[in-house]
Amino acid sequence: MYLTLSNILKTLFTGGYENNSQPPSNINDDHTYIKGNIENRGPCPGLNALANQGYLPRDGKHITLPQVQHALMTALHMDWLAAASLVSSLPPLCRKDGTFDLVDTRHHNVIEHDSSFTRLDFHQGDNYTLQEDMLQAMIDDAEGHPVTLRSLAKTFIRRDKESRAAGAPRLPLNLWFVRVLQSVGVMNTAQTGGILTKEVLHAVFVEERFPDIILENPTPRTVFTLLGNAFGMMRYVIFGP
């Protein structure tokens, strides 16, 4: 999922999706982690994790927008504006009945895009499977320390060069901004003091699971915390990490 200024403004006028939801009939209070089959998953480790932990339908199918907003607010402590603004990027994936499957998020240049930190580009044939060597490269960019906004800036620059060298077309401006925000998405979701340990990164990207340090942290995740992280990373991208 991604956030844009137009999504935020649209959400302010519409009020989001949560108030229009019915109690989800296929979701219960059992949040035991059970990793789903990759055949029923998409490229977003966050959405996959919410399904793996029962905050979204575990089979990854027939997901509604109110369910996603509810999951973001309850599991990840996002305020309604941040949650609803992120969800407003999903309607292009929805069927006529208003639902989508996690595999639908693989559609190129909707919410999935080239130059991912941990996935291959679309033209390379697999735009949704985690590449553990790419995750390790992101960890290595931190030079033995936890991942920070400074090291994410190094990863951002490196992946752009690698992606272009591999033949990916230049991202359009709107998706370039999306990429910036998604680059700091886990940092913003974690709210662990501006650092991401290898343990947290492994849980989110490899296991596709939100650890307790995230789920039990009540710090509100807002539009402003996300933008703050994005501007913080871009300062290092522009002026040097």
CSV table of C-alpha atoms in Angstrom, one decimal:
chain,number,residue,atom,x,y,z
A,1,MET,CA,0.0,0.0,0.0
A,2,TYR,CA,1.1,3.6,-0.4
A,3,LEU,CA,0.2,7.1,0.6
A,4,THR,CA,-0.1,10.2,-1.6
A,5,LEU,CA,-1.4,13.7,-1.0
A,6,SER,CA,-4.4,13.0,-3.1
A,7,ASN,CA,-5.2,9.9,-1.0
A,8,ILE,CA,-5.0,11.9,2.2
A,9,LEU,CA,-7.2,14.7,0.9
A,10,LYS,CA,-9.7,12.2,-0.5
A,11,THR,CA,-9.8,10.4,2.9
A,12,LEU,CA,-10.4,13.6,4.8
A,13,PHE,CA,-13.5,14.2,2.6
A,14,THR,CA,-14.8,10.6,2.6
A,15,GLY,CA,-14.0,9.6,6.1
A,16,GLY,CA,-12.4,6.3,5.1
A,17,TYR,CA,-13.9,2.9,5.2
A,18,GLU,CA,-14.1,1.7,8.8
A,19,ASN,CA,-17.5,3.3,9.5
A,20,ASN,CA,-19.1,1.5,6.6
A,21,SER,CA,-17.9,-2.0,7.6
A,22,GLN,CA,-19.8,-4.9,8.9
A,23,PRO,CA,-18.3,-7.2,11.5
A,24,PRO,CA,-16.0,-9.5,9.6
A,25,SER,CA,-17.5,-12.9,9.5
A,26,ASN,CA,-14.2,-14.7,8.4
A,27,ILE,CA,-11.9,-13.1,11.1
A,28,ASN,CA,-11.8,-14.1,14.8
A,29,ASP,CA,-9.6,-13.2,17.8
A,30,ASP,CA,-7.1,-16.0,17.1
A,31,HIS,CA,-3.9,-14.2,16.1
A,32,THR,CA,-1.6,-17.2,16.2
A,33,TYR,CA,1.1,-16.9,13.5
A,34,ILE,CA,0.6,-19.4,10.7
A,35,LYS,CA,2.5,-18.6,7.5
A,36,GLY,CA,0.4,-18.9,4.4
A,37,ASN,CA,1.3,-20.4,1.1
A,38,ILE,CA,3.2,-18.0,-1.2
A,39,GLU,CA,0.7,-18.9,-3.9
A,40,ASN,CA,-1.9,-17.0,-2.0
A,41,ARG,CA,0.3,-14.0,-1.1
A,42,GLY,CA,1.5,-10.8,-2.7
A,43,PRO,CA,4.7,-8.7,-2.5
A,44,CYS,CA,3.7,-6.6,0.6
A,45,PRO,CA,5.1,-8.3,3.7
A,46,GLY,CA,2.8,-6.2,5.9
A,47,LEU,CA,-0.4,-7.4,4.3
A,48,ASN,CA,0.9,-10.9,4.2
A,49,ALA,CA,1.8,-10.7,7.9
A,50,LEU,CA,-1.7,-9.4,8.8
A,51,ALA,CA,-3.1,-12.5,7.0
A,52,ASN,CA,-0.6,-14.8,8.6
A,53,GLN,CA,-1.6,-13.6,12.0
A,54,GLY,CA,-5.3,-13.6,11.4
A,55,TYR,CA,-6.0,-9.8,11.3
A,56,LEU,CA,-7.1,-10.4,7.7
A,57,PRO,CA,-8.6,-13.6,6.2
A,58,ARG,CA,-5.9,-16.2,6.5
A,59,ASP,CA,-6.4,-17.6,3.0
A,60,GLY,CA,-5.6,-14.1,1.6
A,61,LYS,CA,-8.8,-14.1,-0.4
A,62,HIS,CA,-12.0,-11.9,-0.6
A,63,ILE,CA,-10.5,-9.2,1.6
A,64,THR,CA,-12.6,-6.0,2.0
A,65,LEU,CA,-11.2,-2.5,2.4
A,66,PRO,CA,-12.9,-2.0,5.8
A,67,GLN,CA,-11.1,-5.2,7.0
A,68,VAL,CA,-7.8,-3.7,5.9
A,69,GLN,CA,-8.4,-0.4,7.6
A,70,HIS,CA,-9.6,-2.2,10.8
A,71,ALA,CA,-6.5,-4.4,10.8
A,72,LEU,CA,-4.1,-1.4,10.4
A,73,MET,CA,-5.8,0.4,13.2
A,74,THR,CA,-6.1,-2.4,15.7
A,75,ALA,CA,-2.9,-4.5,15.0
A,76,LEU,CA,-0.5,-1.7,14.0
A,77,HIS,CA,-2.0,1.2,16.0
A,78,MET,CA,-2.4,3.5,13.0
A,79,ASP,CA,-4.8,6.4,13.4
A,80,TRP,CA,-7.8,6.4,11.2
A,81,LEU,CA,-6.4,9.0,8.7
A,82,ALA,CA,-3.2,7.1,8.1
A,83,ALA,CA,-5.0,3.7,7.9
A,84,ALA,CA,-7.7,4.9,5.6
A,85,SER,CA,-5.3,6.9,3.4
A,86,LEU,CA,-3.2,3.8,2.8
A,87,VAL,CA,-6.3,1.7,2.1
A,88,SER,CA,-7.4,4.2,-0.5
A,89,SER,CA,-4.6,2.9,-2.8
A,90,LEU,CA,-6.3,-0.5,-3.0
A,91,PRO,CA,-9.6,0.1,-4.9
A,92,PRO,CA,-7.9,-0.4,-8.4
A,93,LEU,CA,-7.3,-4.0,-7.3
A,94,CYS,CA,-10.9,-4.6,-6.2
A,95,ARG,CA,-13.5,-6.7,-8.0
A,96,LYS,CA,-17.0,-5.6,-8.6
A,97,ASP,CA,-18.0,-7.0,-5.2
A,98,GLY,CA,-15.5,-4.7,-3.5
A,99,THR,CA,-13.0,-7.5,-2.5
A,100,PHE,CA,-9.5,-8.4,-3.6
A,101,ASP,CA,-7.1,-11.2,-3.0
A,102,LEU,CA,-3.5,-10.8,-1.8
A,103,VAL,CA,-2.2,-12.2,-5.1
A,104,ASP,CA,-3.9,-9.2,-6.9
A,105,THR,CA,-1.4,-6.9,-5.2
A,106,ARG,CA,1.2,-8.4,-7.6
A,107,HIS,CA,-0.2,-6.3,-10.5
A,108,HIS,CA,2.7,-4.2,-11.7
A,109,ASN,CA,2.7,-0.4,-11.0
A,110,VAL,CA,-0.5,-0.4,-8.9
A,111,ILE,CA,1.0,-0.8,-5.5
A,112,GLU,CA,3.9,-3.1,-6.6
A,113,HIS,CA,6.8,-1.3,-8.4
A,114,ASP,CA,10.4,-1.8,-9.5
A,115,SER,CA,13.4,-0.9,-7.4
A,116,SER,CA,12.1,-2.8,-4.3
A,117,PHE,CA,14.7,-3.2,-1.6
A,118,THR,CA,13.9,-7.0,-1.2
A,119,ARG,CA,12.2,-8.1,-4.5
A,120,LEU,CA,13.2,-8.4,-8.1
A,121,ASP,CA,11.8,-6.1,-10.8
A,122,PHE,CA,8.8,-7.0,-12.8
A,123,HIS,CA,10.7,-7.7,-16.0
A,124,GLN,CA,12.9,-10.2,-14.2
A,125,GLY,CA,10.0,-12.5,-13.9
A,126,ASP,CA,9.1,-12.6,-10.2
A,127,ASN,CA,8.0,-9.4,-8.5
A,128,TYR,CA,6.6,-10.8,-5.3
A,129,THR,CA,9.0,-13.4,-3.8
A,130,LEU,CA,11.4,-12.2,-1.1
A,131,GLN,CA,15.1,-12.4,-2.2
A,132,GLU,CA,17.0,-13.1,1.1
A,133,ASP,CA,20.3,-11.9,-0.5
A,134,MET,CA,18.7,-8.5,-1.2
A,135,LEU,CA,17.4,-8.3,2.5
A,136,GLN,CA,21.0,-9.2,3.6
A,137,ALA,CA,22.3,-6.4,1.4
A,138,MET,CA,20.0,-3.9,3.1
A,139,ILE,CA,21.3,-5.1,6.5
A,140,ASP,CA,24.9,-4.9,5.2
A,141,ASP,CA,24.3,-1.2,4.2
A,142,ALA,CA,24.1,-0.5,8.0
A,143,GLU,CA,27.7,-1.7,8.3
A,144,GLY,CA,27.2,-3.9,11.4
A,145,HIS,CA,24.7,-1.6,13.1
A,146,PRO,CA,20.9,-1.7,13.2
A,147,VAL,CA,19.2,-0.3,10.1
A,148,THR,CA,18.5,3.4,10.3
A,149,LEU,CA,17.2,6.1,8.0
A,150,ARG,CA,20.8,6.8,7.1
A,151,SER,CA,21.4,3.2,6.0
A,152,LEU,CA,18.0,3.1,4.2
A,153,ALA,CA,19.2,6.1,2.2
A,154,LYS,CA,22.2,4.0,1.1
A,155,THR,CA,19.9,1.2,0.2
A,156,PHE,CA,17.6,3.5,-1.7
A,157,ILE,CA,20.4,4.9,-3.8
A,158,ARG,CA,22.0,1.4,-4.4
A,159,ARG,CA,18.8,-0.2,-5.4
A,160,ASP,CA,18.0,2.5,-7.9
A,161,LYS,CA,21.3,2.0,-9.6
A,162,GLU,CA,21.0,-1.8,-9.6
A,163,SER,CA,17.4,-1.6,-11.0
A,164,ARG,CA,18.4,0.7,-13.8
A,165,ALA,CA,21.5,-1.4,-14.6
A,166,ALA,CA,19.2,-4.5,-14.8
A,167,GLY,CA,17.1,-2.8,-17.4
A,168,ALA,CA,14.1,-1.5,-15.5
A,169,PRO,CA,12.5,1.7,-16.8
A,170,ARG,CA,12.6,4.8,-14.8
A,171,LEU,CA,9.7,5.1,-12.3
A,172,PRO,CA,7.1,7.7,-13.1
A,173,LEU,CA,7.0,10.6,-10.5
A,174,ASN,CA,4.0,9.3,-8.6
A,175,LEU,CA,5.5,5.9,-8.1
A,176,TRP,CA,8.9,7.4,-7.2
A,177,PHE,CA,7.1,9.2,-4.3
A,178,VAL,CA,5.4,5.9,-3.5
A,179,ARG,CA,8.8,4.2,-3.4
A,180,VAL,CA,10.1,6.8,-0.9
A,181,LEU,CA,7.2,6.2,1.5
A,182,GLN,CA,7.4,2.4,1.2
A,183,SER,CA,11.1,2.5,1.8
A,184,VAL,CA,10.4,3.8,5.4
A,185,GLY,CA,7.2,1.8,5.8
A,186,VAL,CA,8.6,-0.8,8.2
A,187,MET,CA,10.5,1.9,10.1
A,188,ASN,CA,7.3,3.8,10.6
A,189,THR,CA,5.3,0.7,11.5
A,190,ALA,CA,7.8,-0.5,14.0
A,191,GLN,CA,8.3,2.8,16.0
A,192,THR,CA,11.3,1.3,17.7
A,193,GLY,CA,13.3,4.4,18.2
A,194,GLY,CA,14.5,5.0,14.7
A,195,ILE,CA,16.3,1.6,14.4
A,196,LEU,CA,15.4,-1.8,12.9
A,197,THR,CA,17.3,-4.8,14.3
A,198,LYS,CA,18.0,-7.8,12.3
A,199,GLU,CA,15.5,-9.7,14.4
A,200,VAL,CA,12.7,-7.4,13.5
A,201,LEU,CA,13.6,-7.3,9.8
A,202,HIS,CA,13.8,-11.1,9.7
A,203,ALA,CA,10.4,-11.4,11.4
A,204,VAL,CA,8.7,-8.9,9.0
A,205,PHE,CA,10.4,-9.8,5.7
A,206,VAL,CA,11.3,-13.5,6.1
A,207,GLU,CA,8.6,-14.9,8.4
A,208,GLU,CA,6.0,-12.2,7.3
A,209,ARG,CA,5.1,-11.7,11.0
A,210,PHE,CA,4.7,-8.7,13.2
A,211,PRO,CA,6.7,-9.3,16.4
A,212,ASP,CA,5.3,-8.3,19.8
A,213,ILE,CA,7.7,-5.3,19.9
A,214,ILE,CA,5.5,-3.9,17.1
A,215,LEU,CA,2.1,-5.3,18.1
A,216,GLU,CA,2.4,-4.2,21.7
A,217,ASN,CA,3.8,-0.8,21.1
A,218,PRO,CA,0.8,1.6,21.4
A,219,THR,CA,2.6,4.6,19.8
A,220,PRO,CA,0.2,6.1,17.2
A,221,ARG,CA,1.4,5.6,13.6
A,222,THR,CA,0.2,8.7,11.8
A,223,VAL,CA,0.5,10.4,8.4
A,224,PHE,CA,3.0,12.8,10.1
A,225,THR,CA,5.2,10.0,11.5
A,226,LEU,CA,5.3,8.4,8.1
A,227,LEU,CA,6.2,11.7,6.3
A,228,GLY,CA,8.7,12.5,9.0
A,229,ASN,CA,10.5,9.2,8.3
A,230,ALA,CA,10.4,9.8,4.6
A,231,PHE,CA,11.8,13.3,4.8
A,232,GLY,CA,14.5,12.1,7.2
A,233,MET,CA,15.6,9.4,4.8
A,234,MET,CA,15.5,11.8,1.8
A,235,ARG,CA,17.7,14.2,3.6
A,236,TYR,CA,20.5,11.6,3.5
A,237,VAL,CA,19.6,10.6,-0.1
A,238,ILE,CA,20.0,14.2,-1.2
A,239,PHE,CA,22.9,15.4,1.0
A,240,GLY,CA,24.7,12.1,1.3
A,241,PRO,CA,24.5,9.2,3.8
